[in-house]
Short mmCIF file of C-alpha atoms and ligand atoms in Angstrom, two decimals:
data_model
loop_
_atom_site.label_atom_id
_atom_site.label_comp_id
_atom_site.label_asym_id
_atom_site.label_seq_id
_atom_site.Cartn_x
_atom_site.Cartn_y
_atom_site.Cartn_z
CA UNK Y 3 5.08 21.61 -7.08
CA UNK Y 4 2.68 23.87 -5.13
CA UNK Y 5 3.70 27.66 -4.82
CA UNK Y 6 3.11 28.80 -1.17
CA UNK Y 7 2.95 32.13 0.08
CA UNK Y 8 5.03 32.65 3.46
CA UNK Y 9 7.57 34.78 5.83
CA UNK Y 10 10.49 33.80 6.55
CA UNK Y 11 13.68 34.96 7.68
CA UNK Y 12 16.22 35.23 5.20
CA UNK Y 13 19.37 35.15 7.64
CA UNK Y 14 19.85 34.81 11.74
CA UNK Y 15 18.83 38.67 13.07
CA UNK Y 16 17.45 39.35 9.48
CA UNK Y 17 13.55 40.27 10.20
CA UNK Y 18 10.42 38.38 8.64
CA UNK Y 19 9.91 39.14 5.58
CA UNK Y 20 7.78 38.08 2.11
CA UNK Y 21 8.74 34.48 0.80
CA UNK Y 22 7.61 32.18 -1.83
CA UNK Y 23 8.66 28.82 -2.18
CA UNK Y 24 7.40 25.53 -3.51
CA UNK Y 25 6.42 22.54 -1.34
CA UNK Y 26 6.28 19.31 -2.69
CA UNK Y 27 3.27 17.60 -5.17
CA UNK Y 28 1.01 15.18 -2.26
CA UNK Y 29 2.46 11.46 -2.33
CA UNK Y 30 0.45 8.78 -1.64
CA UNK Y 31 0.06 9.17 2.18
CA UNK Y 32 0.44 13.05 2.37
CA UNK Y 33 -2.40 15.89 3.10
CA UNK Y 34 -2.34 19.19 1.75
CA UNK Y 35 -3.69 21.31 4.35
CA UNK Y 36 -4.38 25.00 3.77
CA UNK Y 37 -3.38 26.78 7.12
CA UNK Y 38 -5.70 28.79 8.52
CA UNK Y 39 -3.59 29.99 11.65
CA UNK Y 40 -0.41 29.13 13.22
CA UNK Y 41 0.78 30.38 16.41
CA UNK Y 42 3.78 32.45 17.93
CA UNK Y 43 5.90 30.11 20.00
CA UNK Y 44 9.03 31.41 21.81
CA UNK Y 45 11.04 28.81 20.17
CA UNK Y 46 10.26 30.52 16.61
CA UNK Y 47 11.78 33.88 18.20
CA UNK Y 48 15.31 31.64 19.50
CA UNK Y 49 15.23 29.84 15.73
CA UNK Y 50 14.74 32.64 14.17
CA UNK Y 51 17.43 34.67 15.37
CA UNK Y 52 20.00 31.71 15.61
CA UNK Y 53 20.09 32.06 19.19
CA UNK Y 54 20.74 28.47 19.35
CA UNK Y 55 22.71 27.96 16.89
CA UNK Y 56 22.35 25.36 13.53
CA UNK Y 57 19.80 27.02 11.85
CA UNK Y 58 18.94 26.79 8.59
CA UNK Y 59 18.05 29.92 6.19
CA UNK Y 60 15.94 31.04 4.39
CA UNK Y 61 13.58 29.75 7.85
CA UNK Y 62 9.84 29.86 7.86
CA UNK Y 63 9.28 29.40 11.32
CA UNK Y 64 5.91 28.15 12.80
CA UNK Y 65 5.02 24.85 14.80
CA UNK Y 66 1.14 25.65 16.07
CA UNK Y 67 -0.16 24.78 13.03
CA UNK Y 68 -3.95 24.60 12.17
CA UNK Y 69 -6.40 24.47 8.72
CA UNK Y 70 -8.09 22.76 6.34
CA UNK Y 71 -7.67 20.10 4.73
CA UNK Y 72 -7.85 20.63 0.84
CA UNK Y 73 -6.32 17.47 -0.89
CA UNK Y 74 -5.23 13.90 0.17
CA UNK Y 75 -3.25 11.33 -1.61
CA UNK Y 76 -4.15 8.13 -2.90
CA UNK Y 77 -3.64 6.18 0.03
CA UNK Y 78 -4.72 8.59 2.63
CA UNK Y 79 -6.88 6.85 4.98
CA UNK Y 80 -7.41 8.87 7.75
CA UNK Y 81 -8.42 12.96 6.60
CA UNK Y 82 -10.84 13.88 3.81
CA UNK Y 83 -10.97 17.40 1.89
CA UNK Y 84 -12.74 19.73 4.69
CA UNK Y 85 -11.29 18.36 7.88
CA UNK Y 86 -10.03 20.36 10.68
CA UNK Y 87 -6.04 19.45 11.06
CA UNK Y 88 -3.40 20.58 12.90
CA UNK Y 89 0.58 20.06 13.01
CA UNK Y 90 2.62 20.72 15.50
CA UNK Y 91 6.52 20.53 16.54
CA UNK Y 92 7.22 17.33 14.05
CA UNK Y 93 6.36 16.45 10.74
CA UNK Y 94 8.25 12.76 10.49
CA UNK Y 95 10.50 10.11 12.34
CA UNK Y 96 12.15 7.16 10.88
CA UNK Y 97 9.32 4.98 12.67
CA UNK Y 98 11.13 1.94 13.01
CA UNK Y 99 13.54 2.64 16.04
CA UNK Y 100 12.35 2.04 19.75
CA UNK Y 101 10.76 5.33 20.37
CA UNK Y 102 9.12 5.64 16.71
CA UNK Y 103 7.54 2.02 17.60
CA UNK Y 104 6.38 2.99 21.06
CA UNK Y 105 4.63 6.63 19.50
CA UNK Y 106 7.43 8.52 21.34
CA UNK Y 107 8.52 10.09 17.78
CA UNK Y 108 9.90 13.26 19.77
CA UNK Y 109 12.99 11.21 21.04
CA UNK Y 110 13.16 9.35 17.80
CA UNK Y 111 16.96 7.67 18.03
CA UNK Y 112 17.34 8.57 14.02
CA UNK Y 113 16.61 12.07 14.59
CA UNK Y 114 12.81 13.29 13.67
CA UNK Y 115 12.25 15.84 10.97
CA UNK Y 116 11.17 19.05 13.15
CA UNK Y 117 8.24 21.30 10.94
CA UNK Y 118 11.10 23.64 10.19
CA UNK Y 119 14.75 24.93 10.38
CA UNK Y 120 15.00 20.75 9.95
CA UNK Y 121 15.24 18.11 7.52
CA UNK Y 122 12.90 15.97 6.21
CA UNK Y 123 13.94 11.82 6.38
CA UNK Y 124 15.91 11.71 2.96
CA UNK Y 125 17.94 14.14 5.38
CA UNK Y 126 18.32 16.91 2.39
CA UNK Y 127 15.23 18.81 2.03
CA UNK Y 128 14.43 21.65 4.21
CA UNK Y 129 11.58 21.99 6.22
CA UNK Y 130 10.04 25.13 6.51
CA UNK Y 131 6.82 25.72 9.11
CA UNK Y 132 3.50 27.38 9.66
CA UNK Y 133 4.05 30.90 8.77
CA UNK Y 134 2.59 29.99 5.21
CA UNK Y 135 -0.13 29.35 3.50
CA UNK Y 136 -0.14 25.62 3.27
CA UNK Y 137 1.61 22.72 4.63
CA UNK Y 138 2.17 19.35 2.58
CA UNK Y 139 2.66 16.45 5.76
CA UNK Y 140 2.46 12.65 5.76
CA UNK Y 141 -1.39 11.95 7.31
CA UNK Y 142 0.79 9.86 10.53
CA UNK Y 143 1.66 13.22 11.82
CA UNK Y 144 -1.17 14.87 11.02
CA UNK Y 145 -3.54 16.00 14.30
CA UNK Y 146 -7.64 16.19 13.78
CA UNK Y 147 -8.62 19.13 16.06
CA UNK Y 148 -12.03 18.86 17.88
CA UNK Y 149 -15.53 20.37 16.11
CA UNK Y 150 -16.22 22.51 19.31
CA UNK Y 151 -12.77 24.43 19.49
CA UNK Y 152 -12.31 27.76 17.63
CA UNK Y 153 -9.25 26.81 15.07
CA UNK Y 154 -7.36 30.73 16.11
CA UNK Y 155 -7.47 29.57 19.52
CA UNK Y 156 -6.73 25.94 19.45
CA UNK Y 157 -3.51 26.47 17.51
CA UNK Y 158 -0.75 27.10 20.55
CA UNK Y 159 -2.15 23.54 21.64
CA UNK Y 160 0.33 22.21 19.02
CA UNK Y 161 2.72 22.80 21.02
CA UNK Y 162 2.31 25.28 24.34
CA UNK Y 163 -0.36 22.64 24.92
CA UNK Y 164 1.33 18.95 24.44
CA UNK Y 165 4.68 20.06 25.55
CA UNK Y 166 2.82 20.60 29.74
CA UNK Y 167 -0.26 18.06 28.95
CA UNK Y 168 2.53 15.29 28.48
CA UNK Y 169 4.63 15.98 32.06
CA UNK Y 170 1.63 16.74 33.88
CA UNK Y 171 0.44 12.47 32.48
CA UNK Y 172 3.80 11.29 33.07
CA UNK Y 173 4.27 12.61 36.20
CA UNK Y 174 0.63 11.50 37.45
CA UNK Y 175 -1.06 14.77 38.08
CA UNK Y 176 -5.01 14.57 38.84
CA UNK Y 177 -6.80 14.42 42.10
CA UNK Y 178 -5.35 14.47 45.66
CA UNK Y 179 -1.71 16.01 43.59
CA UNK Y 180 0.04 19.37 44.31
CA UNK Y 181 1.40 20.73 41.30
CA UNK Y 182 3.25 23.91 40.64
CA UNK Y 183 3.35 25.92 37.12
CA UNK Y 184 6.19 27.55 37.67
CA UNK Y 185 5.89 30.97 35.62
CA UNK Y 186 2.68 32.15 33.94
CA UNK Y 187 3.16 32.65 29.81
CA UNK Y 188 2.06 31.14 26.99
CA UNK Y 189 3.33 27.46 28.41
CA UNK Y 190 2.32 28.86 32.08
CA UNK Y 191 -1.49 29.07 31.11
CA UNK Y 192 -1.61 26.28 29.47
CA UNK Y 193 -0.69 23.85 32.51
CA UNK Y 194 -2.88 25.26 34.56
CA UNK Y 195 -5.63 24.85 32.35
CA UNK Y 196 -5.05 21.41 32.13
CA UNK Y 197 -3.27 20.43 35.50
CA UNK Y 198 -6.90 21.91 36.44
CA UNK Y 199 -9.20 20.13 34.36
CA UNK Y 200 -6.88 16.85 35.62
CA UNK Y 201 -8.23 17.07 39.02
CA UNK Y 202 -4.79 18.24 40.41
CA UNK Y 203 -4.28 21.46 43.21
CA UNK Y 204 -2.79 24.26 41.39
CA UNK Y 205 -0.54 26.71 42.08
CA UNK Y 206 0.87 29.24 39.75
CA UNK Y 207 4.23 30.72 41.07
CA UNK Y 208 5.06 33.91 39.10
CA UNK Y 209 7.32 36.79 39.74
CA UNK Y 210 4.32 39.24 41.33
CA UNK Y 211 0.90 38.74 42.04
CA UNK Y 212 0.36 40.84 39.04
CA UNK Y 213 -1.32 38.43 37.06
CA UNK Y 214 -3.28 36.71 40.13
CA UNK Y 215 -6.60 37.35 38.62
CA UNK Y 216 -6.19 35.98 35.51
CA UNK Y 217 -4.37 32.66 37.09
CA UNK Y 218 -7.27 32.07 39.02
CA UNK Y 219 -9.85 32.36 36.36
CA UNK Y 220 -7.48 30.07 34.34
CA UNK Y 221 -8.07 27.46 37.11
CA UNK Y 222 -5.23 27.97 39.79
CA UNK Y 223 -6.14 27.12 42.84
CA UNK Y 224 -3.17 28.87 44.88
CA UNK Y 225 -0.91 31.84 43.69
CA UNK Y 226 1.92 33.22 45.02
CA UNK Y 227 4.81 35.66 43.69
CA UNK Y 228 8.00 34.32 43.85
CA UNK Y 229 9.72 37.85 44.46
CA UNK Y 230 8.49 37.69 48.12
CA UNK Y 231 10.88 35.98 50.46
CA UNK Y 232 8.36 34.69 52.89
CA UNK Y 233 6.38 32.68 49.64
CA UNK Y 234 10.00 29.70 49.59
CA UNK Y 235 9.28 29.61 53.51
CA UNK Y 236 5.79 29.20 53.62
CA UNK Y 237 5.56 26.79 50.59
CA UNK Y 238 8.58 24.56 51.32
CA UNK Y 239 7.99 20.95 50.82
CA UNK Y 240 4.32 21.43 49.17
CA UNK Y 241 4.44 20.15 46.33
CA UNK Y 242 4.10 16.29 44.49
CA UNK Y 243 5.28 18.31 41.10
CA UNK Y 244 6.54 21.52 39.97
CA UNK Y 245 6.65 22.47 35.92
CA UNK Y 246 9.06 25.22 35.15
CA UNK Y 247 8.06 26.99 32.24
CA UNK Y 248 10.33 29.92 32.62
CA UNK Y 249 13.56 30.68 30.00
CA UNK Y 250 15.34 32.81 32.67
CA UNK Y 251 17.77 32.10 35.42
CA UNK Y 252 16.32 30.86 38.41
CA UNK Y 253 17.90 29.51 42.17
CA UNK Y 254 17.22 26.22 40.94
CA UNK Y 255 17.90 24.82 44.66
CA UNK Y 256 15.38 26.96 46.02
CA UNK Y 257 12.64 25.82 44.05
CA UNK Y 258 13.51 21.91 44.53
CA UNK Y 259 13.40 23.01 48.18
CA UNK Y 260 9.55 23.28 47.35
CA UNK Y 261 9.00 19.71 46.60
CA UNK Y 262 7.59 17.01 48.70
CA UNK Y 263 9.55 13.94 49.39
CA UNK Y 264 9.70 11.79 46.03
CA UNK Y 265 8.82 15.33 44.41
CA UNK Y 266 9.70 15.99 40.67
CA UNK Y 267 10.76 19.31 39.01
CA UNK Y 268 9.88 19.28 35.19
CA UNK Y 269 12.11 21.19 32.83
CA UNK Y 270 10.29 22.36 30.05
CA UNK Y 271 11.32 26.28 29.62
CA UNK Y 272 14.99 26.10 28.56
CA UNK Y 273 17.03 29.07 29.98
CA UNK Y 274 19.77 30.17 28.21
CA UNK Y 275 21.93 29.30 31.10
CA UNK Y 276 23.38 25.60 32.55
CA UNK Y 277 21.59 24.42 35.59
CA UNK Y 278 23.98 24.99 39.10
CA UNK Y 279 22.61 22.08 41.72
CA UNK Y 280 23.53 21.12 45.06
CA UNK Y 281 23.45 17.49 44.87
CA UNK Y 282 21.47 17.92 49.01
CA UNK Y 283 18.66 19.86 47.03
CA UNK Y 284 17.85 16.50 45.70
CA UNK Y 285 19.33 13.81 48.05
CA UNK Y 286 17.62 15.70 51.24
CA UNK Y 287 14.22 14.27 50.13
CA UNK Y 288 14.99 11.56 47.21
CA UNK Y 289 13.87 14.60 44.81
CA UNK Y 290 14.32 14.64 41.31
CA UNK Y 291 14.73 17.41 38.28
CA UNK Y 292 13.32 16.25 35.03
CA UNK Y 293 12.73 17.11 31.30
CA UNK Y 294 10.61 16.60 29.39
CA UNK Y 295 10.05 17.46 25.32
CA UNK Y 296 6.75 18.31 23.40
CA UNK Y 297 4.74 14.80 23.12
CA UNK Y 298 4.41 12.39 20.72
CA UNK Y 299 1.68 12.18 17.88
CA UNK Y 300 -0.69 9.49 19.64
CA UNK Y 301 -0.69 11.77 22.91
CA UNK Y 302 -0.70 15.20 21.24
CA UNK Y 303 -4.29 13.65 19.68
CA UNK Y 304 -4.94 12.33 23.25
CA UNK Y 305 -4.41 16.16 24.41
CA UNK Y 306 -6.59 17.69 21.60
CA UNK Y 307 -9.13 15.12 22.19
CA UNK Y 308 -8.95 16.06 25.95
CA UNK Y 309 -9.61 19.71 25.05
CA UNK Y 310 -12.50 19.41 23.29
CA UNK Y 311 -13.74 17.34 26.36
CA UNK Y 312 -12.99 19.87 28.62
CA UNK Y 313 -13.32 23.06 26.23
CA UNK Y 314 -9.61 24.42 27.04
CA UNK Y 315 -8.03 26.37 24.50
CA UNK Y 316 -5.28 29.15 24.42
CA UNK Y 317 -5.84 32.94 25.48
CA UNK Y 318 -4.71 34.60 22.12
CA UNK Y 319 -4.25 37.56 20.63
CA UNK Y 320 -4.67 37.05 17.01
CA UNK Y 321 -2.18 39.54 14.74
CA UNK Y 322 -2.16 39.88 10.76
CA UNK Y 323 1.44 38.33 9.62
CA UNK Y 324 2.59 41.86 9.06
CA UNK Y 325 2.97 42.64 12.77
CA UNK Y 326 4.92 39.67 13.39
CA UNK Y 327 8.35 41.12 14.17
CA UNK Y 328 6.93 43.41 16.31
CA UNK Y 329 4.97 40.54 18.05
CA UNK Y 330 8.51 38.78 18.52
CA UNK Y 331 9.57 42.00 20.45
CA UNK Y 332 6.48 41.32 22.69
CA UNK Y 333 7.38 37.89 22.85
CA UNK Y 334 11.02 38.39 24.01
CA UNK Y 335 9.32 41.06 26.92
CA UNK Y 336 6.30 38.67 27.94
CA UNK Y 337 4.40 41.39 26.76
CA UNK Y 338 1.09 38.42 25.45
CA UNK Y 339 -1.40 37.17 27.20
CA UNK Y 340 -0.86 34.58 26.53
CA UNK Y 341 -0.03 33.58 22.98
CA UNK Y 342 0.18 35.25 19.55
CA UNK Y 343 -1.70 33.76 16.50
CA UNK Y 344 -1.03 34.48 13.29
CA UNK Y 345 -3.91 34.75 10.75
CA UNK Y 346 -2.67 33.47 7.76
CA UNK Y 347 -5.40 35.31 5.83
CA UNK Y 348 -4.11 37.86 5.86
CA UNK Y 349 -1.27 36.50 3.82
CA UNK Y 350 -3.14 36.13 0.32
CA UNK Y 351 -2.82 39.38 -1.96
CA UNK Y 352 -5.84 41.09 -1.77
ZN1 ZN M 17 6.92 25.65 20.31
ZN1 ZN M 18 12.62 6.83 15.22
#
C-alpha cells in the first residue's frame, strides 16, 4: 500500500486537518501520479461541511487535480513516468451502460465513482481526492495536460473548466452566438475565457460593474451589473444562451426574460434553493432552462487540448495547504479571483 500525506476533514463542520492514509498498490491499468497542485472548488467547501448531505468522513476533498506521473502498471498504455496528468471530478464508471459507452461517464446509469466523499466500483472503498500527495487512478480517467500550460494554473480546468466548456459545445456557442455568463467566479471566468476563444459575443452579467475590468480583459465583450434595473430592460430578449454560474437565489423568470426565442438557460451553479418558474417565462418564446454536469473524460481532454490551443488557463491564487480553511472562508464570501490552488509541496515535512 502507498502511505500518502493529506488533509482531510475528519467530520461535517470539523476543519482540515493532517491525514495519512494508504491508497492502493498500482494494478495493471492504474497510474500513480504524484500531485503537484489541486485546486479549491466550491463544491469541496459544500462536501466538506455536509451541506449536502451523504458525506463520507474522514473526506479528503479535491477534484482539480494535477502532477506527475511517477509509476504505471503493467498494462498501462497510454502515460509513462514524467508525464503531465490531471484528474478531475471522476475517477471510474461501470463503462458498459449507455452513457459509459457513449464517453458520457458523468451520467453513468450505475453511478460513477466521484474522486472523493464516493465509492470506488466494488462500491466499498472510499475515495478520497486531491488534497494529498498522490493519487492512484485507472489510466481511462486519467487527463494529459498540455506542455505550454503552467500545471498551478491549469488545475481549476478539471473542473471550473469542463463543467462551462461542455454547455457552451452542447449548446452551440461560437461565432454569430450571444451568450451570457451569468455571475463572474471561479466558473464565471472560466466561460468567458472560453465562450471567447469559441468565437461567441460575450457578456458577463454580475451583481456591479465592480469587476468590469477584469471581465473584459478575460474576453467579455459586453458587461452589465445585474443590480441596475434598467440592465433586464435594455437586455431583454438578447441572448441565444445564458450560463448561470451563481449558487445564490436569483428571479429566475427575469433572467429567462433575457433569452432570444429558442434561447437556453444553463444551470450549472446549484443554489441552495428550488427553482420558482412561471411556466410563460418559457412558453412566451419556446425557451428552455437546462443543466448541465462537469463533462465526460473524452471532452474534458477535448477542453484541455483546446486550452493549450488557445493558451487559457485559470486566474489563481496559489496558497500553501495550511491556509486552506481560511481560503474556504474566502471561498464562501467570493473573496478569489478567481480560484484557489493548493500547492501540495508544501505538504511534505520539511
Ligand atoms: Zn468542482
Ligand atoms: Zn456507466
Amino acid at each position: 500500500m502507498l502511505k500518502t500525506l493529506a488533509y482531510a476533514a475528519a467530520a461535517a463542520k470539523s476543519p482540515l486537518a493532517p491525514y495519512s492514509f494508504e491508497r492502493r498498490e498500482p494494478k495493471e491499468h492504474d497510474v500513480v501520479i504524484d500531485i503537484k497542485y489541486c485546486g479549491i472548488c466550491h463544491t469541496d467547501v459544500h462536501l466538506a461541511r455536509d451541506e449536502w448531505g451523504g458525506g463520507i468522513f474522514p473526506m479528503v476533498p479535491g477534484h482539480e487535480i494535477v502532477g506527475v506521473v511517477t509509476r504505471v502498471g503493467s498494462h498501462v498504455a497510454k502515460f509513462k513516468p514524467g508525464d503531465k496528468v490531471g484528474v478531475g471530478c471522476l475517477v471510474d464508471s461501470c463503462r458498459v451502460c449507455d452513457h459509459c459507452r457513449d464517453h458520457l461517464e458523468q451520467y453513468c446509469l450505475n453511478g460513477m465513482s466521484l474522486t472523493y466523499s464516493s465509492y470506488e466500483q466494488d462500491k466499498k472503498t472510499v475515495t478520497q481526492g486531491g488534497y494529498s500527495d498522490k493519487i492512484v487512478v485507472d489510466e481511462n480517467y486519467v487527463l494529459r495536460i498540455p506542455g505550454n500550460l503552467p500545471l498551478d494554473a491549469a488545475a481549476p480546468l478539471l473542473c471550473a473548466g469542463i463543467t462551462l466548456y461542455s454547455p457552451l459545445i452542447h449548446w452551440h456557442a461560437g461565432p454569430g452566438k450571444k451568450v451570457a455568463i451569468l455571475g463572474l467566479g471561479g466558473l464565471g471566468h472560466m466561460g468567458v475565457k472560453i465562450a471567447h476563444a469559441l468565437g461567441a459575443e460575450v457578456t458577463v452579467l454580475s451583481h456591479s460593474l465592480k469587476k468590469q475590468a477584469d471581465g473584459k480583459r478575460l474576453g467579455a465583450d459586453h458587461f452589465y451589473a445585474t443590480s441596475a434595473p434598467e440592465t433586464f430592460a435594455k437586455l431583454a430578449g438578447s441572448f441565444d444562451l445564458i450560463v448561470c454560474t451563481v449558487g445564490t437565489g436569483i428571479d429566475w423568470n427575469q433572467y429567462l426574460g433575457l433569452l432570444k426565442l429558442d434561447g437556453t438557460m444553463v444551470v450549472v451553479g446549484v443554489p441552495a434553493e428550488q427553482i420558482p418558474l412561471a411556466a410563460f417565462s418559457l412558453i412566451g418564446m419556446r425557451r428552455t432552462l437546462a443543466g448541465s454536469l462537469i463533462g465526460g473524460i473524452e471532452e474534458t481532454q477535448e477542453m484541455l487540448d483546446f486550452c493549450g490551443k488557445h493558451d487559457i488557463v485559470s486566474d489563481v491564487e496559489v496558497i500553501p495547504i495550511q491556509k486552506v480553511n481560511e481560503a474556504y472562508d474566502r471561498v464562501v464570501k467570493s473573496d478569489v479571483r478567481y480560484r484557489f490552488v493548493i500547492d501540495l509541496a508544501s505538504l511534505k515535512p520539511a
